[in-house]
Amino acid sequence: MGSLAKLFLCHLICATAILVAAGEEARREADRVTNLPGQPPVRFRHYAGYVKLRPNGQKALFYWFFEAQHNVSQKPLVLWLNGGPGCSSIAYGAAQELGPFLVQKNGTDLLLNKYSWNKAANLLFLEAPVGVGFSYTNNSKDLGKLGDAVTADDSHVFLINWFKRFPNFKSHEFYLAGESYAGHYVPQLAELIYERNKGATKESYINLKGFMIGNAVINDETDLSGIVDYAWSHAIISDKLYQSVKACNLMNAAAIANNCSNHFKGFMEAYSGIDIYSIYTPVCLHQASPKSNNNFLAGSRQLTMHDLWKKVPSGYDPCTENYADIFFNREDVQRALHANVTKLPYPYTPCSGVIEKWNEQAETVLPILHKLMNAGMRIWVYSGDTDGRVPVTSTRYSINKMGLRVKGEWKAWFHKNQVAGWVETYEGGLVLATVRGAGHQVPLFAPQQSLSLFSHFLSSKPLPSF
């Protein structure tokens, strides 16, 4: 190739890069949210909209991004994921738990969250996979192919494309965080990023440093045994029922079908009058809560306790999901957030009603935790200790199963001179912390303590001991 041809090619490549960058900048500015109904005045910027996964593909994932309240360029970037599977990180994490704007009872006003996690980081919320919230696919067959692996892969592609739209954040330290079934999403996505980073180009490399998961589903066997032990130790079930359920969990499928269905149903019904996700707080009396355990008892005669328990969704709060439902179904809100641009044929719901089935689900993510600890990632696992759905007993049993050597013995940690929970650290860097008096959604029930926990995770500083 002659020098003139090389020069022409160079100019062509540079011009193309400039055009692409200009296009992404225009898309970013188009995503900026400037007139969200009911929003209190703030100085930080936020953006919402769609990222198409592949140029010729039919999937698009919806995000809502909040810059940090101060020192944006110095703060890390954190992706938050809720679980389900099939529940929205925007309807729950952003609008009810740790985002800067909390949806109020009337569905019109937003409350400024004094303990929003964007005090400590730039916060990105993602609705994944397709079929969750505003995220969509133009190929309905995609909804029947979802599972853990598809969710991780689509989320990774989303991040690569999102960084093209927000290139200023590409060099920031990047962390993942989430709760409940995000105990699968977060480690699986972290592993995928880690593996693909090995052969990544400068454009596709993601600066992942670690992750944090709360009240997390991480190991089926210990999760289930911890659920039963928690119910008994908190006086929710009788000694007799406890012994019967424990015995049934050791039986084969035929014996369970013949002898155990009534025991399993009795276990579930023990929670029917209380909120399984926060056992000491009042239940919602204004409506039939979607968490009612009776909804999950039908057709359960031939199921094991494990199968039956999977029918109880993760990620609800008794009443507040109704407020989010109302708010995000408003047309003026959708316009402001650049959402529902394809006019989905179904209403917005905090947990998806269109995902047909979950095809692939790992029984454990403990090997991933081991692998990424050995790779030097920062990993914190936390647990609100009044959650009966993914209780602290399950989390402790799961961490114990990893066989890690204790580095810092179990001790109290403090917030404002009060015990906020307990913490133990392990060789290899893993930290296990509890949050005292918090239910399944820790930032909702203990906002100050959760912000302190989050800030210490980001800084890799020990939790306060006084």
CSV table of C-alpha atoms in Angstrom, one decimal:
chain,number,residue,atom,x,y,z
A,1,MET,CA,0.0,0.0,0.0
A,2,GLY,CA,1.4,3.4,-1.0
A,3,SER,CA,1.9,6.2,1.4
A,4,LEU,CA,-1.0,8.2,-0.1
A,5,ALA,CA,-3.3,5.2,0.3
A,6,LYS,CA,-2.1,4.7,3.9
A,7,LEU,CA,-2.8,8.4,4.7
A,8,PHE,CA,-6.2,8.1,3.2
A,9,LEU,CA,-7.0,5.0,5.2
A,10,CYS,CA,-5.8,6.7,8.4
A,11,HIS,CA,-8.0,9.7,7.7
A,12,LEU,CA,-11.0,7.4,7.0
A,13,ILE,CA,-10.5,5.5,10.2
A,14,CYS,CA,-10.1,8.7,12.3
A,15,ALA,CA,-13.1,10.3,10.7
A,16,THR,CA,-15.2,7.1,11.4
A,17,ALA,CA,-14.1,7.1,15.0
A,18,ILE,CA,-15.0,10.8,15.4
A,19,LEU,CA,-18.4,10.2,13.9
A,20,VAL,CA,-19.0,7.2,16.2
A,21,ALA,CA,-18.0,9.2,19.2
A,22,ALA,CA,-20.2,12.1,18.2
A,23,GLY,CA,-23.1,9.7,17.8
A,24,GLU,CA,-22.6,8.2,21.2
A,25,GLU,CA,-22.3,11.7,22.8
A,26,ALA,CA,-25.6,12.7,21.1
A,27,ARG,CA,-27.3,9.5,22.4
A,28,ARG,CA,-25.9,10.2,25.9
A,29,GLU,CA,-27.3,13.8,25.9
A,30,ALA,CA,-30.6,12.5,24.6
A,31,ASP,CA,-30.8,10.1,27.6
A,32,ARG,CA,-30.3,12.9,30.1
A,33,VAL,CA,-33.4,13.2,32.4
A,34,THR,CA,-34.4,16.8,32.9
A,35,ASN,CA,-38.1,16.8,33.7
A,36,LEU,CA,-39.0,13.8,35.8
A,37,PRO,CA,-42.4,14.4,37.4
A,38,GLY,CA,-42.3,14.9,41.2
A,39,GLN,CA,-38.5,15.0,41.4
A,40,PRO,CA,-36.9,17.2,44.1
A,41,PRO,CA,-34.2,19.6,42.8
A,42,VAL,CA,-30.7,18.2,42.8
A,43,ARG,CA,-27.3,19.2,41.4
A,44,PHE,CA,-26.2,15.9,40.1
A,45,ARG,CA,-27.1,14.6,36.6
A,46,HIS,CA,-28.9,11.5,35.8
A,47,TYR,CA,-29.6,9.6,32.6
A,48,ALA,CA,-32.1,6.9,31.5
A,49,GLY,CA,-32.7,5.0,28.3
A,50,TYR,CA,-32.0,2.0,26.2
A,51,VAL,CA,-28.8,0.3,25.1
A,52,LYS,CA,-29.2,-2.0,22.2
A,53,LEU,CA,-27.1,-5.2,22.7
A,54,ARG,CA,-26.1,-5.9,19.1
A,55,PRO,CA,-26.4,-3.8,16.0
A,56,ASN,CA,-28.7,-6.3,14.1
A,57,GLY,CA,-30.1,-7.9,17.3
A,58,GLN,CA,-33.6,-7.4,18.7
A,59,LYS,CA,-32.7,-7.0,22.4
A,60,ALA,CA,-32.5,-3.7,24.3
A,61,LEU,CA,-31.9,-3.3,28.0
A,62,PHE,CA,-33.1,-0.3,30.0
A,63,TYR,CA,-30.9,1.6,32.5
A,64,TRP,CA,-31.1,4.5,34.9
A,65,PHE,CA,-27.7,6.1,35.8
A,66,PHE,CA,-27.1,8.6,38.6
A,67,GLU,CA,-23.8,10.5,38.8
A,68,ALA,CA,-22.3,10.8,42.3
A,69,GLN,CA,-23.5,13.8,44.3
A,70,HIS,CA,-20.0,15.1,44.6
A,71,ASN,CA,-16.6,14.6,43.0
A,72,VAL,CA,-18.0,12.6,40.1
A,73,SER,CA,-14.6,12.0,38.4
A,74,GLN,CA,-13.0,10.6,41.6
A,75,LYS,CA,-15.9,8.3,42.6
A,76,PRO,CA,-16.1,4.6,41.5
A,77,LEU,CA,-18.9,3.3,39.3
A,78,VAL,CA,-21.2,0.7,40.7
A,79,LEU,CA,-23.8,-1.5,38.9
A,80,TRP,CA,-26.7,-2.5,41.1
A,81,LEU,CA,-28.8,-5.6,40.3
A,82,ASN,CA,-31.9,-6.9,41.9
A,83,GLY,CA,-33.0,-10.6,41.7
A,84,GLY,CA,-36.1,-12.6,41.3
A,85,PRO,CA,-35.2,-13.9,38.8
A,86,GLY,CA,-37.2,-11.4,36.8
A,87,CYS,CA,-37.5,-8.4,39.2
A,88,SER,CA,-36.5,-4.9,38.4
A,89,SER,CA,-33.4,-3.1,39.7
A,90,ILE,CA,-35.1,0.2,39.0
A,91,ALA,CA,-38.5,-0.5,40.6
A,92,TYR,CA,-36.7,-1.9,43.7
A,93,GLY,CA,-33.1,-0.8,44.1
A,94,ALA,CA,-33.4,2.6,42.5
A,95,ALA,CA,-37.0,3.6,43.6
A,96,GLN,CA,-37.3,1.9,47.0
A,97,GLU,CA,-33.9,1.2,48.4
A,98,LEU,CA,-30.7,2.9,47.6
A,99,GLY,CA,-31.4,5.4,44.8
A,100,PRO,CA,-31.6,9.1,45.3
A,101,PHE,CA,-35.4,9.3,44.5
A,102,LEU,CA,-37.8,7.1,46.5
A,103,VAL,CA,-41.3,6.6,45.2
A,104,GLN,CA,-44.0,7.8,47.6
A,105,LYS,CA,-47.4,6.4,48.5
A,106,ASN,CA,-49.4,8.7,46.2
A,107,GLY,CA,-47.3,7.7,43.1
A,108,THR,CA,-46.8,11.4,42.2
A,109,ASP,CA,-44.0,12.7,44.5
A,110,LEU,CA,-40.4,11.5,44.9
A,111,LEU,CA,-38.6,11.7,48.2
A,112,LEU,CA,-35.0,12.7,48.2
A,113,ASN,CA,-33.1,9.8,49.9
A,114,LYS,CA,-30.7,11.2,52.4
A,115,TYR,CA,-28.8,7.9,52.4
A,116,SER,CA,-28.6,7.3,48.7
A,117,TRP,CA,-25.6,5.3,47.7
A,118,ASN,CA,-24.8,7.9,45.1
A,119,LYS,CA,-23.3,9.8,48.0
A,120,ALA,CA,-20.4,7.3,47.7
A,121,ALA,CA,-20.4,6.3,44.0
A,122,ASN,CA,-21.8,6.8,40.6
A,123,LEU,CA,-24.8,4.4,40.5
A,124,LEU,CA,-26.0,2.4,37.5
A,125,PHE,CA,-29.2,0.4,37.6
A,126,LEU,CA,-30.0,-2.1,35.0
A,127,GLU,CA,-33.2,-4.0,34.1
A,128,ALA,CA,-32.0,-7.5,33.0
A,129,PRO,CA,-32.7,-9.8,31.3
A,130,VAL,CA,-35.1,-8.8,28.5
A,131,GLY,CA,-38.7,-9.0,29.7
A,132,VAL,CA,-37.9,-7.3,33.0
A,133,GLY,CA,-39.3,-3.8,33.5
A,134,PHE,CA,-38.8,-1.7,30.3
A,135,SER,CA,-36.2,-4.0,28.8
A,136,TYR,CA,-37.5,-5.7,25.7
A,137,THR,CA,-36.9,-8.0,22.8
A,138,ASN,CA,-38.6,-7.9,19.4
A,139,ASN,CA,-38.3,-11.7,19.2
A,140,SER,CA,-40.8,-13.3,21.6
A,141,LYS,CA,-38.8,-16.5,21.4
A,142,ASP,CA,-36.1,-14.9,23.5
A,143,LEU,CA,-38.4,-14.8,26.5
A,144,GLY,CA,-38.4,-18.6,26.5
A,145,LYS,CA,-34.6,-19.0,26.4
A,146,LEU,CA,-33.7,-17.0,29.6
A,147,GLY,CA,-31.5,-18.3,32.4
A,148,ASP,CA,-28.4,-17.4,34.4
A,149,ALA,CA,-26.0,-17.7,31.5
A,150,VAL,CA,-28.0,-15.6,29.1
A,151,THR,CA,-28.5,-12.9,31.7
A,152,ALA,CA,-24.8,-12.7,32.4
A,153,ASP,CA,-23.9,-12.6,28.7
A,154,ASP,CA,-26.5,-9.9,27.9
A,155,SER,CA,-25.4,-7.8,30.9
A,156,HIS,CA,-21.8,-8.0,29.8
A,157,VAL,CA,-22.6,-6.8,26.3
A,158,PHE,CA,-24.8,-4.0,27.8
A,159,LEU,CA,-21.8,-2.8,29.8
A,160,ILE,CA,-19.4,-2.7,26.9
A,161,ASN,CA,-21.9,-0.7,24.9
A,162,TRP,CA,-22.8,1.5,27.8
A,163,PHE,CA,-19.2,2.5,28.3
A,164,LYS,CA,-19.1,3.6,24.6
A,165,ARG,CA,-21.9,6.0,25.5
A,166,PHE,CA,-20.3,7.1,28.8
A,167,PRO,CA,-16.5,6.8,28.0
A,168,ASN,CA,-15.5,9.2,30.8
A,169,PHE,CA,-16.4,6.4,33.3
A,170,LYS,CA,-14.4,3.7,31.6
A,171,SER,CA,-11.3,4.3,33.7
A,172,HIS,CA,-13.2,4.4,37.0
A,173,GLU,CA,-12.9,1.6,39.4
A,174,PHE,CA,-15.9,-0.6,38.7
A,175,TYR,CA,-17.9,-2.7,41.2
A,176,LEU,CA,-21.0,-4.9,41.1
A,177,ALA,CA,-23.6,-5.0,43.9
A,178,GLY,CA,-27.0,-6.6,44.4
A,179,GLU,CA,-29.3,-8.6,46.6
A,180,SER,CA,-31.3,-11.8,46.6
A,181,TYR,CA,-31.1,-13.8,43.3
A,182,ALA,CA,-28.4,-11.3,42.3
A,183,GLY,CA,-26.3,-13.7,44.4
A,184,HIS,CA,-26.3,-15.5,41.1
A,185,TYR,CA,-26.3,-12.5,38.7
A,186,VAL,CA,-23.4,-10.6,40.3
A,187,PRO,CA,-20.8,-13.4,40.7
A,188,GLN,CA,-21.7,-14.9,37.3
A,189,LEU,CA,-21.3,-11.5,35.6
A,190,ALA,CA,-18.1,-10.8,37.5
A,191,GLU,CA,-16.7,-14.2,36.3
A,192,LEU,CA,-17.7,-13.4,32.8
A,193,ILE,CA,-16.0,-10.0,32.9
A,194,TYR,CA,-12.9,-11.6,34.4
A,195,GLU,CA,-12.6,-14.2,31.7
A,196,ARG,CA,-13.4,-11.9,28.8
A,197,ASN,CA,-11.0,-9.3,30.1
A,198,LYS,CA,-8.1,-11.7,29.4
A,199,GLY,CA,-8.5,-11.3,25.7
A,200,ALA,CA,-10.1,-7.9,25.7
A,201,THR,CA,-9.2,-4.9,23.6
A,202,LYS,CA,-8.8,-1.5,25.1
A,203,GLU,CA,-12.4,-0.8,24.1
A,204,SER,CA,-13.9,-4.0,25.6
A,205,TYR,CA,-11.8,-4.1,28.8
A,206,ILE,CA,-13.9,-3.5,32.0
A,207,ASN,CA,-12.0,-2.2,35.1
A,208,LEU,CA,-13.8,-4.6,37.6
A,209,LYS,CA,-12.3,-4.6,41.1
A,210,GLY,CA,-14.9,-6.6,43.1
A,211,PHE,CA,-18.5,-7.1,44.2
A,212,MET,CA,-20.9,-7.0,47.1
A,213,ILE,CA,-24.0,-9.2,47.5
A,214,GLY,CA,-26.7,-9.1,50.2
A,215,ASN,CA,-29.2,-11.7,51.5
A,216,ALA,CA,-28.0,-13.6,48.5
A,217,VAL,CA,-29.0,-16.9,47.0
A,218,ILE,CA,-25.6,-18.6,46.6
A,219,ASN,CA,-25.8,-22.4,47.4
A,220,ASP,CA,-29.0,-24.4,47.2
A,221,GLU,CA,-28.2,-27.0,49.8
A,222,THR,CA,-27.2,-24.6,52.6
A,223,ASP,CA,-29.7,-22.0,51.5
A,224,LEU,CA,-32.5,-24.5,52.1
A,225,SER,CA,-31.2,-25.9,55.4
A,226,GLY,CA,-30.7,-22.3,56.7
A,227,ILE,CA,-34.2,-21.4,55.9
A,228,VAL,CA,-35.6,-24.2,58.0
A,229,ASP,CA,-33.3,-23.6,60.9
A,230,TYR,CA,-34.0,-19.9,60.9
A,231,ALA,CA,-37.8,-20.5,61.1
A,232,TRP,CA,-37.4,-22.8,64.0
A,233,SER,CA,-34.8,-20.7,65.9
A,234,HIS,CA,-37.1,-17.6,65.5
A,235,ALA,CA,-40.1,-19.5,66.9
A,236,ILE,CA,-42.1,-19.5,63.6
A,237,ILE,CA,-42.5,-23.3,63.4
A,238,SER,CA,-42.9,-25.9,66.1
A,239,ASP,CA,-40.3,-28.5,67.2
A,240,LYS,CA,-42.5,-31.2,65.7
A,241,LEU,CA,-42.8,-29.5,62.3
A,242,TYR,CA,-39.1,-28.6,62.3
A,243,GLN,CA,-38.1,-32.3,62.9
A,244,SER,CA,-40.6,-33.5,60.2
A,245,VAL,CA,-39.4,-31.0,57.6
A,246,LYS,CA,-35.7,-31.8,58.3
A,247,ALA,CA,-36.4,-35.5,58.0
A,248,CYS,CA,-38.3,-35.0,54.7
A,249,ASN,CA,-35.4,-33.0,53.2
A,250,LEU,CA,-33.3,-36.2,53.5
A,251,MET,CA,-35.8,-38.5,51.8
A,252,ASN,CA,-35.9,-39.5,48.2
A,253,ALA,CA,-38.5,-38.0,45.8
A,254,ALA,CA,-41.0,-40.9,46.1
A,255,ALA,CA,-41.0,-40.8,49.9
A,256,ILE,CA,-41.4,-37.0,49.8
A,257,ALA,CA,-44.4,-37.2,47.5
A,258,ASN,CA,-46.1,-39.8,49.7
A,259,ASN,CA,-45.3,-38.5,53.2
A,260,CYS,CA,-44.2,-34.9,53.2
A,261,SER,CA,-46.5,-32.6,51.3
A,262,ASN,CA,-48.5,-31.7,54.4
A,263,HIS,CA,-45.3,-30.9,56.3
A,264,PHE,CA,-44.0,-28.6,53.5
A,265,LYS,CA,-47.4,-26.9,53.2
A,266,GLY,CA,-47.4,-26.4,57.0
A,267,PHE,CA,-44.0,-24.8,56.9
A,268,MET,CA,-45.1,-22.3,54.2
A,269,GLU,CA,-48.4,-21.6,56.0
A,270,ALA,CA,-46.5,-20.7,59.1
A,271,TYR,CA,-45.3,-17.5,57.3
A,272,SER,CA,-48.8,-16.6,55.9
A,273,GLY,CA,-49.6,-14.1,58.7
A,274,ILE,CA,-46.2,-12.3,58.7
A,275,ASP,CA,-43.8,-10.8,56.1
A,276,ILE,CA,-41.3,-13.5,55.3
A,277,TYR,CA,-38.9,-10.8,54.1
A,278,SER,CA,-38.9,-8.9,57.3
A,279,ILE,CA,-40.3,-11.0,60.1
A,280,TYR,CA,-40.8,-8.3,62.7
A,281,THR,CA,-42.4,-5.5,60.7
A,282,PRO,CA,-46.1,-5.2,60.0
A,283,VAL,CA,-47.6,-6.7,56.9
A,284,CYS,CA,-49.3,-4.7,54.2
A,285,LEU,CA,-53.0,-4.5,55.0
A,286,HIS,CA,-54.1,-2.3,52.1
A,287,GLN,CA,-54.1,-5.0,49.5
A,288,ALA,CA,-53.5,-8.7,48.9
A,289,SER,CA,-49.8,-8.7,48.9
A,290,PRO,CA,-48.1,-10.6,46.0
A,291,LYS,CA,-45.9,-12.2,48.6
A,292,SER,CA,-48.8,-14.2,50.2
A,293,ASN,CA,-47.5,-17.7,50.6
A,294,ASN,CA,-50.9,-19.1,50.0
A,295,ASN,CA,-50.4,-18.2,46.3
A,296,PHE,CA,-47.6,-20.7,46.0
A,297,LEU,CA,-49.2,-23.6,47.7
A,298,ALA,CA,-51.5,-24.6,44.8
A,299,GLY,CA,-50.2,-27.6,42.8
A,300,SER,CA,-47.4,-28.3,45.3
A,301,ARG,CA,-48.5,-31.8,46.3
A,302,GLN,CA,-45.7,-33.6,44.4
A,303,LEU,CA,-43.0,-30.9,45.0
A,304,THR,CA,-40.0,-31.2,47.3
A,305,MET,CA,-39.4,-28.5,49.8
A,306,HIS,CA,-36.7,-27.1,47.6
A,307,ASP,CA,-39.1,-26.9,44.6
A,308,LEU,CA,-41.8,-25.3,46.7
A,309,TRP,CA,-39.5,-22.7,48.2
A,310,LYS,CA,-38.4,-21.6,44.7
A,311,LYS,CA,-42.0,-20.6,44.1
A,312,VAL,CA,-41.7,-17.9,46.7
A,313,PRO,CA,-40.2,-14.9,44.9
A,314,SER,CA,-37.3,-12.9,46.3
A,315,GLY,CA,-37.2,-9.1,46.3
A,316,TYR,CA,-40.5,-7.7,47.5
A,317,ASP,CA,-41.6,-5.3,50.3
A,318,PRO,CA,-45.3,-5.6,51.4
A,319,CYS,CA,-46.7,-2.3,50.0
A,320,THR,CA,-44.1,-0.2,48.4
A,321,GLU,CA,-43.9,-2.2,45.1
A,322,ASN,CA,-47.4,-1.0,44.4
A,323,TYR,CA,-46.2,2.6,44.5
A,324,ALA,CA,-43.5,1.8,42.0
A,325,ASP,CA,-46.0,0.0,39.8
A,326,ILE,CA,-48.2,3.1,39.7
A,327,PHE,CA,-45.3,5.5,39.2
A,328,PHE,CA,-43.6,3.7,36.3
A,329,ASN,CA,-46.8,3.1,34.4
A,330,ARG,CA,-47.5,6.8,34.1
A,331,GLU,CA,-47.0,8.0,30.6
A,332,ASP,CA,-45.4,11.3,31.7
A,333,VAL,CA,-42.8,9.4,33.8
A,334,GLN,CA,-42.1,7.0,30.9
A,335,ARG,CA,-41.5,10.0,28.5
A,336,ALA,CA,-39.2,11.7,31.0
A,337,LEU,CA,-37.2,8.5,31.4
A,338,HIS,CA,-37.2,7.8,27.6
A,339,ALA,CA,-38.8,4.4,28.5
A,340,ASN,CA,-41.3,2.2,26.7
A,341,VAL,CA,-40.4,3.7,23.4
A,342,THR,CA,-41.7,0.6,21.5
A,343,LYS,CA,-45.1,0.7,23.4
A,344,LEU,CA,-44.8,-2.7,25.1
A,345,PRO,CA,-48.0,-4.8,24.8
A,346,TYR,CA,-48.1,-5.3,28.6
A,347,PRO,CA,-48.0,-2.9,31.6
A,348,TYR,CA,-44.9,-2.2,33.6
A,349,THR,CA,-44.5,-4.6,36.6
A,350,PRO,CA,-41.8,-4.6,39.3
A,351,CYS,CA,-41.4,-8.3,38.7
A,352,SER,CA,-41.9,-9.6,35.2
A,353,GLY,CA,-45.0,-11.3,34.1
A,354,VAL,CA,-43.8,-12.2,30.6
A,355,ILE,CA,-40.8,-14.3,31.3
A,356,GLU,CA,-42.0,-17.8,30.4
A,357,LYS,CA,-39.5,-19.9,32.3
A,358,TRP,CA,-36.0,-19.9,33.7
A,359,ASN,CA,-34.0,-22.5,31.7
A,360,GLU,CA,-30.7,-22.6,33.4
A,361,GLN,CA,-30.0,-22.1,37.1
A,362,ALA,CA,-26.7,-22.9,38.9
A,363,GLU,CA,-27.0,-24.9,42.1
A,364,THR,CA,-24.1,-23.0,43.6
A,365,VAL,CA,-21.9,-20.0,42.9
A,366,LEU,CA,-19.4,-20.9,45.7
A,367,PRO,CA,-16.7,-22.0,43.2
A,368,ILE,CA,-17.0,-18.6,41.5
A,369,LEU,CA,-16.4,-16.9,44.8
A,370,HIS,CA,-13.3,-19.0,45.4
A,371,LYS,CA,-12.0,-18.3,41.9
A,372,LEU,CA,-12.5,-14.6,42.0
A,373,MET,CA,-11.1,-14.3,45.6
A,374,ASN,CA,-8.0,-16.0,44.3
A,375,ALA,CA,-7.9,-13.5,41.4
A,376,GLY,CA,-7.7,-10.7,44.0
A,377,MET,CA,-11.2,-9.3,43.7
A,378,ARG,CA,-12.7,-7.6,46.7
A,379,ILE,CA,-15.8,-9.7,47.8
A,380,TRP,CA,-18.2,-8.7,50.6
A,381,VAL,CA,-21.3,-10.7,51.6
A,382,TYR,CA,-23.9,-9.1,53.9
A,383,SER,CA,-27.1,-10.2,55.4
A,384,GLY,CA,-30.0,-8.4,57.0
A,385,ASP,CA,-30.8,-10.6,60.0
A,386,THR,CA,-34.6,-10.4,60.1
A,387,ASP,CA,-35.1,-11.9,56.6
A,388,GLY,CA,-36.7,-15.3,56.5
A,389,ARG,CA,-36.5,-15.8,52.8
A,390,VAL,CA,-32.7,-15.8,52.4
A,391,PRO,CA,-31.8,-15.7,56.1
A,392,VAL,CA,-28.5,-15.1,57.8
A,393,THR,CA,-28.3,-18.8,58.8
A,394,SER,CA,-28.3,-19.7,55.1
A,395,THR,CA,-25.5,-17.2,54.4
A,396,ARG,CA,-23.4,-18.4,57.3
A,397,TYR,CA,-23.8,-22.1,56.3
A,398,SER,CA,-22.8,-21.3,52.7
A,399,ILE,CA,-19.7,-19.3,53.7
A,400,ASN,CA,-18.7,-22.1,56.1
A,401,LYS,CA,-19.0,-24.6,53.3
A,402,MET,CA,-16.2,-22.7,51.5
A,403,GLY,CA,-13.8,-23.9,54.2
A,404,LEU,CA,-12.0,-20.5,54.5
A,405,ARG,CA,-9.6,-19.7,57.3
A,406,VAL,CA,-10.8,-17.0,59.6
A,407,LYS,CA,-8.6,-13.9,59.7
A,408,GLY,CA,-10.7,-11.6,61.9
A,409,GLU,CA,-13.0,-13.2,64.4
A,410,TRP,CA,-16.7,-12.6,64.6
A,411,LYS,CA,-17.3,-9.2,66.3
A,412,ALA,CA,-19.8,-6.3,66.4
A,413,TRP,CA,-19.5,-3.3,64.1
A,414,PHE,CA,-21.0,0.0,64.9
A,415,HIS,CA,-22.8,3.0,63.4
A,416,LYS,CA,-23.3,6.1,65.5
A,417,ASN,CA,-22.2,4.3,68.7
A,418,GLN,CA,-24.8,1.6,68.2
A,419,VAL,CA,-24.2,-2.0,67.2
A,420,ALA,CA,-25.1,-2.1,63.5
A,421,GLY,CA,-24.3,-5.8,63.0
A,422,TRP,CA,-21.5,-8.3,63.2
A,423,VAL,CA,-18.6,-9.0,60.9
A,424,GLU,CA,-16.1,-11.7,60.2
A,425,THR,CA,-13.2,-11.6,57.7
A,426,TYR,CA,-11.4,-14.5,56.0
A,427,GLU,CA,-8.1,-15.3,54.5
A,428,GLY,CA,-8.2,-14.3,50.9
A,429,GLY,CA,-10.1,-11.1,51.6
A,430,LEU,CA,-13.8,-12.2,51.8
A,431,VAL,CA,-15.9,-10.2,54.4
A,432,LEU,CA,-19.1,-11.5,55.9
A,433,ALA,CA,-21.2,-8.8,57.6
A,434,THR,CA,-24.7,-8.8,59.1
A,435,VAL,CA,-27.0,-5.8,59.5
A,436,ARG,CA,-28.9,-5.8,62.7
A,437,GLY,CA,-32.7,-5.5,62.4
A,438,ALA,CA,-32.8,-5.3,58.7
A,439,GLY,CA,-34.9,-7.4,56.4
A,440,HIS,CA,-34.3,-8.8,52.9
A,441,GLN,CA,-33.9,-5.3,51.4
A,442,VAL,CA,-31.2,-4.0,53.7
A,443,PRO,CA,-31.0,-0.4,52.3
A,444,LEU,CA,-34.8,-0.1,52.8
A,445,PHE,CA,-34.8,-1.2,56.4
A,446,ALA,CA,-31.5,0.2,57.5
A,447,PRO,CA,-30.6,3.0,55.2
A,448,GLN,CA,-27.9,4.7,57.3
A,449,GLN,CA,-26.2,1.4,58.2
A,450,SER,CA,-26.3,0.2,54.6
A,451,LEU,CA,-24.6,3.4,53.3
A,452,SER,CA,-21.9,3.0,55.9
A,453,LEU,CA,-21.4,-0.7,54.9
A,454,PHE,CA,-21.3,0.3,51.2
A,455,SER,CA,-18.8,3.1,51.8
A,456,HIS,CA,-16.5,0.9,53.8
A,457,PHE,CA,-16.7,-1.8,51.1
A,458,LEU,CA,-15.7,0.7,48.4
A,459,SER,CA,-12.8,2.1,50.4
A,460,SER,CA,-11.8,-1.5,51.6
A,461,LYS,CA,-11.6,-0.2,55.1
A,462,PRO,CA,-12.7,-2.3,58.1
A,463,LEU,CA,-16.2,-1.6,59.5
A,464,PRO,CA,-16.1,0.6,62.6
A,465,SER,CA,-15.5,-1.4,65.9
A,466,PHE,CA,-16.9,1.3,68.2
